[in-house]
mmCIF file of C-alpha atoms and ligand atoms in Angstrom:
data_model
loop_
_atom_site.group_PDB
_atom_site.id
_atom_site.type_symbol
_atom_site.label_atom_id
_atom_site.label_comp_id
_atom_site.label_asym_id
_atom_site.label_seq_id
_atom_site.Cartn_x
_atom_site.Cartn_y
_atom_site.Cartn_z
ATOM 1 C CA UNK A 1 0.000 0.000 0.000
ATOM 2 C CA UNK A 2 1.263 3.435 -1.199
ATOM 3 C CA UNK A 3 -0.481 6.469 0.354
ATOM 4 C CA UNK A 4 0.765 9.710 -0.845
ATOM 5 C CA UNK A 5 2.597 11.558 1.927
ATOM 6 C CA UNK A 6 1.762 15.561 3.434
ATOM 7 C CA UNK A 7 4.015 18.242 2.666
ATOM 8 C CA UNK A 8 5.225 20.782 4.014
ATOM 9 C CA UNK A 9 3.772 23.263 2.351
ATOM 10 C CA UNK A 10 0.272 21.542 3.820
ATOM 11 C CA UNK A 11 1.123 22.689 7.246
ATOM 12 C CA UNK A 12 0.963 26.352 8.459
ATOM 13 C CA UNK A 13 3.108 29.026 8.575
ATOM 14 C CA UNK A 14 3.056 29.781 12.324
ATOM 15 C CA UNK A 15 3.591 26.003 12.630
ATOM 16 C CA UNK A 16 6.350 25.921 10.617
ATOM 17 C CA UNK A 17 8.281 29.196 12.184
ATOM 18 C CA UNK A 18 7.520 27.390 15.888
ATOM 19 C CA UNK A 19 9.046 24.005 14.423
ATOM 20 C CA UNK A 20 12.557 25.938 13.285
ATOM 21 C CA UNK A 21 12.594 27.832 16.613
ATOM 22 C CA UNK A 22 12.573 24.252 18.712
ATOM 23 C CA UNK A 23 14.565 23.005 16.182
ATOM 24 C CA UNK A 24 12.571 20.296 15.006
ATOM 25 C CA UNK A 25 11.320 18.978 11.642
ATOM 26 C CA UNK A 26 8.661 16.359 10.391
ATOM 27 C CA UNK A 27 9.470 13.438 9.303
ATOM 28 C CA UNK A 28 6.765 12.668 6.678
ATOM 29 C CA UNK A 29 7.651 15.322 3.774
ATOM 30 C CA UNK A 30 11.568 13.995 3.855
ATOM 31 C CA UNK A 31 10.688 10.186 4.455
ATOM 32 C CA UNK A 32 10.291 9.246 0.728
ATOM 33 C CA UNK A 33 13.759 10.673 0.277
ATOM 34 C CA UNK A 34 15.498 8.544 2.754
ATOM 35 C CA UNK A 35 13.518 5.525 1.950
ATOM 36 C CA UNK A 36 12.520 5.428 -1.521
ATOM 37 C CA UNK A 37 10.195 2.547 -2.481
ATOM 38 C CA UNK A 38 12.025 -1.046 -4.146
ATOM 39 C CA UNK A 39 15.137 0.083 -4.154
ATOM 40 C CA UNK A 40 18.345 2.914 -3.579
ATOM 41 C CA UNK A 41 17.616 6.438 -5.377
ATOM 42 C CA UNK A 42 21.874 6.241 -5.448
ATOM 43 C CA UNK A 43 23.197 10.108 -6.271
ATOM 44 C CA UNK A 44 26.013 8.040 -7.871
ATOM 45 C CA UNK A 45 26.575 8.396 -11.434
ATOM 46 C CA UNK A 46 28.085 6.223 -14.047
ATOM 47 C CA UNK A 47 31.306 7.751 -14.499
ATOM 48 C CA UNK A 48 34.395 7.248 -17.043
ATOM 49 C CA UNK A 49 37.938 8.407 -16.615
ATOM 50 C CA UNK A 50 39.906 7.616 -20.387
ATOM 51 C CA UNK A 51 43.774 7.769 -18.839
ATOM 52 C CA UNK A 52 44.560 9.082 -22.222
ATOM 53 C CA UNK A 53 42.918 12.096 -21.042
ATOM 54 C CA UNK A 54 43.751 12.089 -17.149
ATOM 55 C CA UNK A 55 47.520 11.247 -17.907
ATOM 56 C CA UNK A 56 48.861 14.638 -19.628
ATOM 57 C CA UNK A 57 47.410 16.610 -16.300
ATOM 58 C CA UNK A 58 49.104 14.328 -14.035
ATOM 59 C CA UNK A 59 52.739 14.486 -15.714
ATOM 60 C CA UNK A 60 51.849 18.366 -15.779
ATOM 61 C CA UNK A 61 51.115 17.979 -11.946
ATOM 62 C CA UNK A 62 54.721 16.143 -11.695
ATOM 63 C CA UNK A 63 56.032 19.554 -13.151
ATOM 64 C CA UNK A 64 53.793 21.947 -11.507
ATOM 65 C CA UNK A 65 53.918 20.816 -7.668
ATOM 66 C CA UNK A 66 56.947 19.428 -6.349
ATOM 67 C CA UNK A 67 56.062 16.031 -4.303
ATOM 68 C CA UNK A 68 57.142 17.920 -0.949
ATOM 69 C CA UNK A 69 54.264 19.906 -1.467
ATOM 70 C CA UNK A 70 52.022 17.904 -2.405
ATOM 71 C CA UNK A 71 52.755 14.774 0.101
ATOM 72 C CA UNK A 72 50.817 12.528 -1.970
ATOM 73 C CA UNK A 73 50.362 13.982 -5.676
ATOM 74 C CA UNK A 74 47.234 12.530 -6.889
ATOM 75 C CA UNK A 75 44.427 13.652 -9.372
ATOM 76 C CA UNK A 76 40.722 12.922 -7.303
ATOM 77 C CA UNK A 77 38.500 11.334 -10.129
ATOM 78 C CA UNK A 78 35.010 12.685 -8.606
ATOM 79 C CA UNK A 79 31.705 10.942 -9.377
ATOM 80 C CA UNK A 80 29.557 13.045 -12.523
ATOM 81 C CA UNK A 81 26.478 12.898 -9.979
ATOM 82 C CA UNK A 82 28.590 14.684 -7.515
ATOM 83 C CA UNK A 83 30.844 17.145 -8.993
ATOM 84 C CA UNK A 84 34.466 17.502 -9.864
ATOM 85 C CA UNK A 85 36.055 18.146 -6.438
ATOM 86 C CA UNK A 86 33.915 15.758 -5.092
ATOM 87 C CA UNK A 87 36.353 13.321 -3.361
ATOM 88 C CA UNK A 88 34.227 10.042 -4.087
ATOM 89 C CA UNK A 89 33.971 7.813 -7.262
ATOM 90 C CA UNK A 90 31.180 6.078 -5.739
ATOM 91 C CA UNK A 91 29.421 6.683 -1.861
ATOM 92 C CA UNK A 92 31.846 4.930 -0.408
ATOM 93 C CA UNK A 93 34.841 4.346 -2.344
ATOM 94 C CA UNK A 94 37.509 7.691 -3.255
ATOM 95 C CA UNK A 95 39.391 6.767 -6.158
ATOM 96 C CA UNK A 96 42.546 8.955 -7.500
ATOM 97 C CA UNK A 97 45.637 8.576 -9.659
ATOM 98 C CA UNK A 98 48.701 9.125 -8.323
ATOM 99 C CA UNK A 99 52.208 10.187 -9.365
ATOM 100 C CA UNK A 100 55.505 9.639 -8.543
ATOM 101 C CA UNK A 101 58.795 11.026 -9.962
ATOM 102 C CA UNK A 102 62.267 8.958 -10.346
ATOM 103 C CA UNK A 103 63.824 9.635 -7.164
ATOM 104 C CA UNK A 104 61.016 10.795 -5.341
ATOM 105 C CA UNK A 105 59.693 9.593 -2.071
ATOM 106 C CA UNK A 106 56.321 10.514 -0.511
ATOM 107 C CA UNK A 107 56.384 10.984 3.116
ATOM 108 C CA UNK A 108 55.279 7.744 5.894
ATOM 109 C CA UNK A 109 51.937 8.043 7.143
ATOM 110 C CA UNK A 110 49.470 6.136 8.818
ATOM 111 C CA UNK A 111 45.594 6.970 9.290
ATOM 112 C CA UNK A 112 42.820 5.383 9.867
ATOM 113 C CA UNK A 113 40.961 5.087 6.275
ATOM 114 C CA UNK A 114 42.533 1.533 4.263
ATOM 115 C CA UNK A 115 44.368 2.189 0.894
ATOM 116 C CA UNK A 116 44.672 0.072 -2.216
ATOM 117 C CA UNK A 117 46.653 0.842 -5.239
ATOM 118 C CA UNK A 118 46.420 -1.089 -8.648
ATOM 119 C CA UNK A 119 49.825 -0.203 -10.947
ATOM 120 C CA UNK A 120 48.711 1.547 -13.956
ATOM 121 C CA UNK A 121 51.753 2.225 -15.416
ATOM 122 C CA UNK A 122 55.970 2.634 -14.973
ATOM 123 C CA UNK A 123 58.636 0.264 -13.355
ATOM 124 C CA UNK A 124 60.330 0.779 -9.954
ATOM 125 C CA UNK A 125 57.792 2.436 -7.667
ATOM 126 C CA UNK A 126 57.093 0.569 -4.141
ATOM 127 C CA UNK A 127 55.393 0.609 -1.438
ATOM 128 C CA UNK A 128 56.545 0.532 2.091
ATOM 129 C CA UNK A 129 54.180 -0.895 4.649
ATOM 130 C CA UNK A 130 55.070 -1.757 8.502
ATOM 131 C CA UNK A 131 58.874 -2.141 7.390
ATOM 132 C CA UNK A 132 57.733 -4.351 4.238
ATOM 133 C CA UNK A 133 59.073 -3.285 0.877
ATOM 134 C CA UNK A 134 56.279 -3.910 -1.699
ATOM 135 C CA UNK A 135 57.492 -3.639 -5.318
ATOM 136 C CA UNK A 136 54.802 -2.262 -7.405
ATOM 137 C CA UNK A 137 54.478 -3.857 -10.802
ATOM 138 C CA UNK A 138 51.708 -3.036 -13.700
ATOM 139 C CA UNK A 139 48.485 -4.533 -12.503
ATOM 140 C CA UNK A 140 49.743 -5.253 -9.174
ATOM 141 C CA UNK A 141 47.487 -4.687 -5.447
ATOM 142 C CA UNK A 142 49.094 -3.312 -2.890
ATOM 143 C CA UNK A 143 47.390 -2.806 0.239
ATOM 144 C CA UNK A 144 47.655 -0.120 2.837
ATOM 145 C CA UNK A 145 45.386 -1.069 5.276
ATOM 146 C CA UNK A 146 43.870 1.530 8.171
ATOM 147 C CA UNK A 147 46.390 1.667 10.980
ATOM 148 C CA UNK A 148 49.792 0.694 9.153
ATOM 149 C CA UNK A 149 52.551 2.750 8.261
ATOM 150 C CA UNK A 150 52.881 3.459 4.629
ATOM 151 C CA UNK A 151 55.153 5.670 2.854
ATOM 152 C CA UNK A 152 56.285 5.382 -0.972
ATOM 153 C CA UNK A 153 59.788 5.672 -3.498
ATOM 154 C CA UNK A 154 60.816 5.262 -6.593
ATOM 155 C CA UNK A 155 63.751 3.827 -7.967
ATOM 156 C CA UNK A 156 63.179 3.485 -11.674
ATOM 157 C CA UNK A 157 63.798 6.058 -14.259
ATOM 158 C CA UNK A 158 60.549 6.781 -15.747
ATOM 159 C CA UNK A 159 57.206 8.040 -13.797
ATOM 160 C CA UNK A 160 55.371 5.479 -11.779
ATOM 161 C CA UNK A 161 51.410 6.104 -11.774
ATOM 162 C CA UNK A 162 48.840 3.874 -9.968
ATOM 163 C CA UNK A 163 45.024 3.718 -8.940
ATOM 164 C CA UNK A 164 44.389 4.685 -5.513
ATOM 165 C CA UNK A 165 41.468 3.387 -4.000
ATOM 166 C CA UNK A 166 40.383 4.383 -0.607
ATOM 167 C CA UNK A 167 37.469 3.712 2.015
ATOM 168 C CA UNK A 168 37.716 7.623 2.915
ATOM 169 C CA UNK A 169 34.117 8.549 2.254
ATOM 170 C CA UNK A 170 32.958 5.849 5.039
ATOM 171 C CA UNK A 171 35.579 7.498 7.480
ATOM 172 C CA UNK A 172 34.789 10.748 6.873
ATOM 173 C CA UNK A 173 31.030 9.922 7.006
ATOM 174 C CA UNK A 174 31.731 8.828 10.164
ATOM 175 C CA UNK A 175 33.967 11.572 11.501
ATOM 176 C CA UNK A 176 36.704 9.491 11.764
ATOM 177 C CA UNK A 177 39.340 10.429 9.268
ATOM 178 C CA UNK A 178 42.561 11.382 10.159
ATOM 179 C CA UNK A 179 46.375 10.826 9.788
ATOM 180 C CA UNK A 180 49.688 11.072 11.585
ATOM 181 C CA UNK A 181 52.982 11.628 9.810
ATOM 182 C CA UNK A 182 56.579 10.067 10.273
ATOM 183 C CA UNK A 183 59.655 9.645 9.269
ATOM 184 C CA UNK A 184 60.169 6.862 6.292
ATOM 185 C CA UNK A 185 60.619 3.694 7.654
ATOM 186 C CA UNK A 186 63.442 1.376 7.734
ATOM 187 C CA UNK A 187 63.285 -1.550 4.943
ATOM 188 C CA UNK A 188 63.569 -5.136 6.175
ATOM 189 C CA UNK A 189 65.662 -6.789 3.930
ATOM 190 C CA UNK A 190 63.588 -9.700 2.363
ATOM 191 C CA UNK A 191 61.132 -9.798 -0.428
ATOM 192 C CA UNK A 192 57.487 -9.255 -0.001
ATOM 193 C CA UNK A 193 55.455 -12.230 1.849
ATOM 194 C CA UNK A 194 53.734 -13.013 -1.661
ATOM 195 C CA UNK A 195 57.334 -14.291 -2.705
ATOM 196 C CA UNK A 196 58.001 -15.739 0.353
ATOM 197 C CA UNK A 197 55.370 -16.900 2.835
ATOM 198 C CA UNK A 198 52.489 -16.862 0.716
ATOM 199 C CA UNK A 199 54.688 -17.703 -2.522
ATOM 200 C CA UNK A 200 51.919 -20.959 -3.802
ATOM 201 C CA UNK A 201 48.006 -21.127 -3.653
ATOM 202 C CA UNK A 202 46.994 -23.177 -0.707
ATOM 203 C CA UNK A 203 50.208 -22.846 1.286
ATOM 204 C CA UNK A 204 50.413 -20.728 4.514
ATOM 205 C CA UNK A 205 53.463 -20.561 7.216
ATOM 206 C CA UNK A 206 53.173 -23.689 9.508
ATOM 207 C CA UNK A 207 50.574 -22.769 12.053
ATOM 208 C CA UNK A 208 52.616 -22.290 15.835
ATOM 209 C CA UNK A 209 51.296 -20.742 18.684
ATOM 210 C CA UNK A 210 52.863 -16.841 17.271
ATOM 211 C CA UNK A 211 49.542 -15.469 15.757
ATOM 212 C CA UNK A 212 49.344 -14.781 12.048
ATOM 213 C CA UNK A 213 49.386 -11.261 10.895
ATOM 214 C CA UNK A 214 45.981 -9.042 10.576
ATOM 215 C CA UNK A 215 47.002 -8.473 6.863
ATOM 216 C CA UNK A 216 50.028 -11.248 6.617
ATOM 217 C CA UNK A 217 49.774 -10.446 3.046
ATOM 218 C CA UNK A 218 49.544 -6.743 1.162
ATOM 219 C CA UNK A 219 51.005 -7.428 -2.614
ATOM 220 C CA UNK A 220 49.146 -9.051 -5.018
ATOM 221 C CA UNK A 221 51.250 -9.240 -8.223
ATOM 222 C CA UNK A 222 49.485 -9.456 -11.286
ATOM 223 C CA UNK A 223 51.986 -11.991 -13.039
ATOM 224 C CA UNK A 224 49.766 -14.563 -10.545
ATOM 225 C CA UNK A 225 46.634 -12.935 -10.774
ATOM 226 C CA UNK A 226 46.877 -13.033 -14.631
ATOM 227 C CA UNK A 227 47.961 -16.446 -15.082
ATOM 228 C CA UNK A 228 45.772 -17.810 -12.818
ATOM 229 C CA UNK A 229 42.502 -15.861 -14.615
ATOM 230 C CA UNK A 230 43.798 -17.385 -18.100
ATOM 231 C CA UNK A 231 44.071 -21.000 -16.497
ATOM 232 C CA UNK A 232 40.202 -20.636 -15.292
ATOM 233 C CA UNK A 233 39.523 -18.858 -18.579
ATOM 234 C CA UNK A 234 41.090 -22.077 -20.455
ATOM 235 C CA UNK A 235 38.283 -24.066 -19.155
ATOM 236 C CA UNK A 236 35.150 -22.065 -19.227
ATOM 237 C CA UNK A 237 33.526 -18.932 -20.201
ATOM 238 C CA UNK A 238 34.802 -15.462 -18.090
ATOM 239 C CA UNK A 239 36.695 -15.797 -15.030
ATOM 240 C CA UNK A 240 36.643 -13.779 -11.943
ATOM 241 C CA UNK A 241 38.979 -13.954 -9.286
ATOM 242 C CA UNK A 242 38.212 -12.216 -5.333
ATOM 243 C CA UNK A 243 41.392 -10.439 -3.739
ATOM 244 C CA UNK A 244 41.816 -12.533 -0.292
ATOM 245 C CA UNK A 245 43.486 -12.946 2.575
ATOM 246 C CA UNK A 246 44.956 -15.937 2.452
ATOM 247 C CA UNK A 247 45.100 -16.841 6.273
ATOM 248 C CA UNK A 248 41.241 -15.931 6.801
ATOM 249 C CA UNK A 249 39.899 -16.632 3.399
ATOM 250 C CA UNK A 250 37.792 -13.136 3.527
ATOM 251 C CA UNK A 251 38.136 -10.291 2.070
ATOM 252 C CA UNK A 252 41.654 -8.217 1.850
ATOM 253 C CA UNK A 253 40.088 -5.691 3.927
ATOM 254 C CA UNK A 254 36.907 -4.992 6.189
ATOM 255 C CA UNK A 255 35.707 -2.582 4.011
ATOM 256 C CA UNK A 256 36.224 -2.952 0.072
ATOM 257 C CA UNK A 257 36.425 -5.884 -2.053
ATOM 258 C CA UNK A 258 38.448 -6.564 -5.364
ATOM 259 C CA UNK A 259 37.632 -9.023 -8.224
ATOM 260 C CA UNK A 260 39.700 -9.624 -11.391
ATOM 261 C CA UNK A 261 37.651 -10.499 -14.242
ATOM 262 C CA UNK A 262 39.237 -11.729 -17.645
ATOM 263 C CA UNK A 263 36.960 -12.034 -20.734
ATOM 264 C CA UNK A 264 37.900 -13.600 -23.626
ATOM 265 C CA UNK A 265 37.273 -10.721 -27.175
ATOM 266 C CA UNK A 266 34.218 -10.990 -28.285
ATOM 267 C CA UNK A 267 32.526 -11.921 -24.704
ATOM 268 C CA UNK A 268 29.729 -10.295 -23.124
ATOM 269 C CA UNK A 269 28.928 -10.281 -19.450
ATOM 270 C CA UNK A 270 25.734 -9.724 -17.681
ATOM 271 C CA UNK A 271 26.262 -9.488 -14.154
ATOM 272 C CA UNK A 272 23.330 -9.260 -11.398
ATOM 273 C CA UNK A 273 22.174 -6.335 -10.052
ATOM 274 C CA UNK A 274 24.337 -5.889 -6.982
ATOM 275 C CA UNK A 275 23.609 -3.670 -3.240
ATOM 276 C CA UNK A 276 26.951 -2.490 -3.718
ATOM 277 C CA UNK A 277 28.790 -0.006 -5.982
ATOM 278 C CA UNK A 278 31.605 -0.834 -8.881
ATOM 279 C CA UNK A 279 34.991 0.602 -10.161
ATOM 280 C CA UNK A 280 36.316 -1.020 -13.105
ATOM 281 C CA UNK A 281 40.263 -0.678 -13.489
ATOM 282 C CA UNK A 282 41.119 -1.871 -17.215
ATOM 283 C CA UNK A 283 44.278 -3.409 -16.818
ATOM 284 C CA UNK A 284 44.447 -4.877 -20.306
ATOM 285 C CA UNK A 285 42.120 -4.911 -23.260
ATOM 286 C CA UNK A 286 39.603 -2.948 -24.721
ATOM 287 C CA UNK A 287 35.453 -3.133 -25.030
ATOM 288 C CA UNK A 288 32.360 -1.063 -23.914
ATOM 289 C CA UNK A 289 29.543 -1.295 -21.046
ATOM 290 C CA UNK A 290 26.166 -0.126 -20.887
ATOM 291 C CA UNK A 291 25.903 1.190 -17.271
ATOM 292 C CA UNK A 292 21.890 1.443 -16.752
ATOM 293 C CA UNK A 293 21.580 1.985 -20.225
ATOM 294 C CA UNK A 294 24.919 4.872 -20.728
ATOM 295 C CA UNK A 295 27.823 3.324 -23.373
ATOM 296 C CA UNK A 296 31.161 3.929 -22.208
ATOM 297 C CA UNK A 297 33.876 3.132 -24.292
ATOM 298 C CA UNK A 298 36.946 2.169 -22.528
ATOM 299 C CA UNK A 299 40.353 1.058 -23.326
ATOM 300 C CA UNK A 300 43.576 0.039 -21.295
ATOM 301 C CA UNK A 301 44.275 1.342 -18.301
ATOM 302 C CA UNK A 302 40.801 3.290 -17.989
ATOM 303 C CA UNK A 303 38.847 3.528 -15.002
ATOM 304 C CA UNK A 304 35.023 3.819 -14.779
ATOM 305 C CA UNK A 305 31.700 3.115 -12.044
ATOM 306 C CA UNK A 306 29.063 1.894 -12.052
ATOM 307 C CA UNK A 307 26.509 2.803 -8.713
ATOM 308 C CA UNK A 308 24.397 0.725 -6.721
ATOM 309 C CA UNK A 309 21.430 -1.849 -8.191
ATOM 310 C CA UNK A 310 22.979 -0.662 -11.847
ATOM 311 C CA UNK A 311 22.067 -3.166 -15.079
ATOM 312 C CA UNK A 312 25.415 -3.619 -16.702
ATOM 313 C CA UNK A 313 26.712 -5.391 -19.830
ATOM 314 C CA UNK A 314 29.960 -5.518 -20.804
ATOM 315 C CA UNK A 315 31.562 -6.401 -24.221
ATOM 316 C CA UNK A 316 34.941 -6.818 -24.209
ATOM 317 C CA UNK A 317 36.298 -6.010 -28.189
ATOM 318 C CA UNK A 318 39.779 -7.805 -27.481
ATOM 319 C CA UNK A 319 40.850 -10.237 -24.535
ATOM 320 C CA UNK A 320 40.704 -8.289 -21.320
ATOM 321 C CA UNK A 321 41.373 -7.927 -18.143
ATOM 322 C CA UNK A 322 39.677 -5.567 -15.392
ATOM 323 C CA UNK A 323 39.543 -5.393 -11.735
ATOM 324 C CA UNK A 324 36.437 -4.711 -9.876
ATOM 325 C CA UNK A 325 36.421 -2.399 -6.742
ATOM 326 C CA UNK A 326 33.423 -2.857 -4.617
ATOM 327 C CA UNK A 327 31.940 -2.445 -1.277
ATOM 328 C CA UNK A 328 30.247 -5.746 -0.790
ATOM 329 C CA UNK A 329 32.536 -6.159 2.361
ATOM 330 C CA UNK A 330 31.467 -3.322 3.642
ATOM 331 C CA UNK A 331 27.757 -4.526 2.853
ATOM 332 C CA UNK A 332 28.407 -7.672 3.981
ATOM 333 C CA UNK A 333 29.133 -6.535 7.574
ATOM 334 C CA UNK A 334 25.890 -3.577 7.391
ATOM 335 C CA UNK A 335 23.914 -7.647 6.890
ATOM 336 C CA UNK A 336 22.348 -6.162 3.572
ATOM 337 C CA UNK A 337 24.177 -7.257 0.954
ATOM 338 C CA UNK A 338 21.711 -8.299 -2.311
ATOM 339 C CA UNK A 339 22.033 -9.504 -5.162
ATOM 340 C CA UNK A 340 18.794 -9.501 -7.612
ATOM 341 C CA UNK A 341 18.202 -11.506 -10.890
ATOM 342 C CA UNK A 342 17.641 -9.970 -14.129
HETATM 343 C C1 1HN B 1 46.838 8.548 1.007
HETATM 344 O O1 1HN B 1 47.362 8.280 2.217
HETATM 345 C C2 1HN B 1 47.505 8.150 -0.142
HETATM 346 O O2 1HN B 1 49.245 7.080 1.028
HETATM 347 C C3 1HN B 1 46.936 8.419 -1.364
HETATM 348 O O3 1HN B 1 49.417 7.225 -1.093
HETATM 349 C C4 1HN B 1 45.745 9.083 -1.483
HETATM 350 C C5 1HN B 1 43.882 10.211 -0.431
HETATM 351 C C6 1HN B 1 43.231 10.636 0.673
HETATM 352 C C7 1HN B 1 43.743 10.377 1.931
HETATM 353 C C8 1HN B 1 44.935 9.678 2.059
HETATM 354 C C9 1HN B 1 48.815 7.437 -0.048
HETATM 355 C C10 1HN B 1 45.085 9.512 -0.336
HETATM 356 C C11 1HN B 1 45.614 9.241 0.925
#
């Protein structure tokens, strides 16, 4: 039953003027706003970032703005239904692209907000992260989750630009957003635990009575993540691949979730409406999706959304690869996560 709801503009004016002055409002003219009918009214909109376009401004940001000033020199790519300044991609997930120079090191940090970065392009960059030195390939994840130290450098001779992709808009939705800085941290001097400890699927450090890491592992390369896709892809249609933690089996991290998808050219894929909101990172390949109806055309190393409940196709035009950035964790842990048929 749908009964149409009073307005304000129903009640009088002397009411209205008393209401302000206690500081009070009624519920019933807003409530449709706040609880639309069937499903989200998301202010998300499908957005498309061609790095074609975005790169030029971000090597002309390398020139402009020294890295010192800057501590983290990023471009924000802000969500079409919100604005450019707006520091969100989707609701909940802040996307940017950052840049660093050969030689250059941005400064340690640690806040509360998690960090991912996928390597869009350049050899050399890493990652530090609680001592760890986390080389950052193309296609790579490297996680810098909420409460760990993270600071980056370059040692390569051409820029190094990745994908960052942060839970900030929950944090500072919650008015809990903030940072402390440091010096850079000292290096231990062993490769990352994805070439050591975690170096084969299905393998973990004996278990002993010393407790296993929070996040025992933060560097995904892609040289795994590809060639496992194309083994799953050998045998079947598309192949998707969740991000995980490879002590817990759950997500990498409590809030946003990460899928790599490879379709073969000439595939389509029709998802199902999903509770949560997409980023698509093109690592490889080239195709187009219909976001609730809106083409975009995207090619390598492109990033583009997709908001909550959307209907999207894709068609990928050559073999690619993309990574999905999602909340579902996040949604997961609210206890609303849907999925719905189409
Ligand atoms: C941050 O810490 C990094 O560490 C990048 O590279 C982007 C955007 C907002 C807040 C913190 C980084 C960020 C950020």
């Amino acid at each position: 039953m749908s009964t149409q709801l009073g307005t304000l503009e129903e009640l009088p004016a002397d009411y209205r003027r008393a209401m302000d002055e206690a500081g009070v409002a009624p519920l019933w003219p807003m409530m449709r706003n706040v609880l639309p009918h069937g499903a989200p009214n998301p202010v998300t909109k499908p957005s498309h970032w061609a790095y074609e376009a975005v790169r030029p401004l971000l090597i002309r940001a390398g020139e402009l703005t020294p890295v010192e000033k800057a501590e983290r020199r990023v471009l924000v790519l802000s969500d079409q239904g919100r604005g450019v300044g707006a520091m969100q991609a989707t609701a909940s997930i802040y996307l940017g692209l950052q840049l660093l120079l050969p030689g250059e090191t941005a400064p340690a940090h640690v806040h509360t907000p998690s960090a991912v970065r996928i390597v869009v392009e350049g050899q050399g960059g890493y990652t530090v992260v609680d001592g760890e030195k986390l080389p950052m390939e193309e296609g790579d994840l490297v996680l810098t989750p909420g409460g760990e130290w993270h600071d980056h450098g370059h040692e390569g001779t051409e820029p190094v630009v990745w994908l960052d992709a942060l839970d900030l808009p929950v944090f500072v939705y919650l008015e809990g957003s903030y940072a402390t800085e440091g010096p850079l941290q000292p290096q231990r001097n062993r490769p990352d635990a994805s070439e050591v400890e975690y170096r084969a699927a299905g393998l973990a450090p004996s278990r002993s009575a010393m407790r296993a890491r929070r996040y025992p592992m933060m560097r995904y390369p892609w040289a795994k993540t590809e060639a496992a896709l194309r083994a799953m892809a050998a045998h079947g249609e598309s192949a998707e691949l969740d991000f995980i933690n490879p002590e817990t089996g759950e997500d990498v991290l409590p809030t946003m979730g990460f899928t790599a998808m490879m379709m073969h050219a000439g595939e389509v894929a029709k998802p199902p409406l999903r509770s949560a909101s997409s980023a698509f990172h093109v690592v490889q390949g080239r195709g187009h999706s219909r976001i609730n109806g809106e083409k975009i055309e995207w090619g390598p190393k492109d990033t583009f959304t997709a908001p909550v409940f959307a209907q999207i196709d894709h068609y990928a035009e050559e073999e690619s690869f993309l990574i999905r950035i999602h909340d579902r964790p996040l949604q997961d842990k609210l206890g609303y996560y849907e999925e719905r048929v189409r």
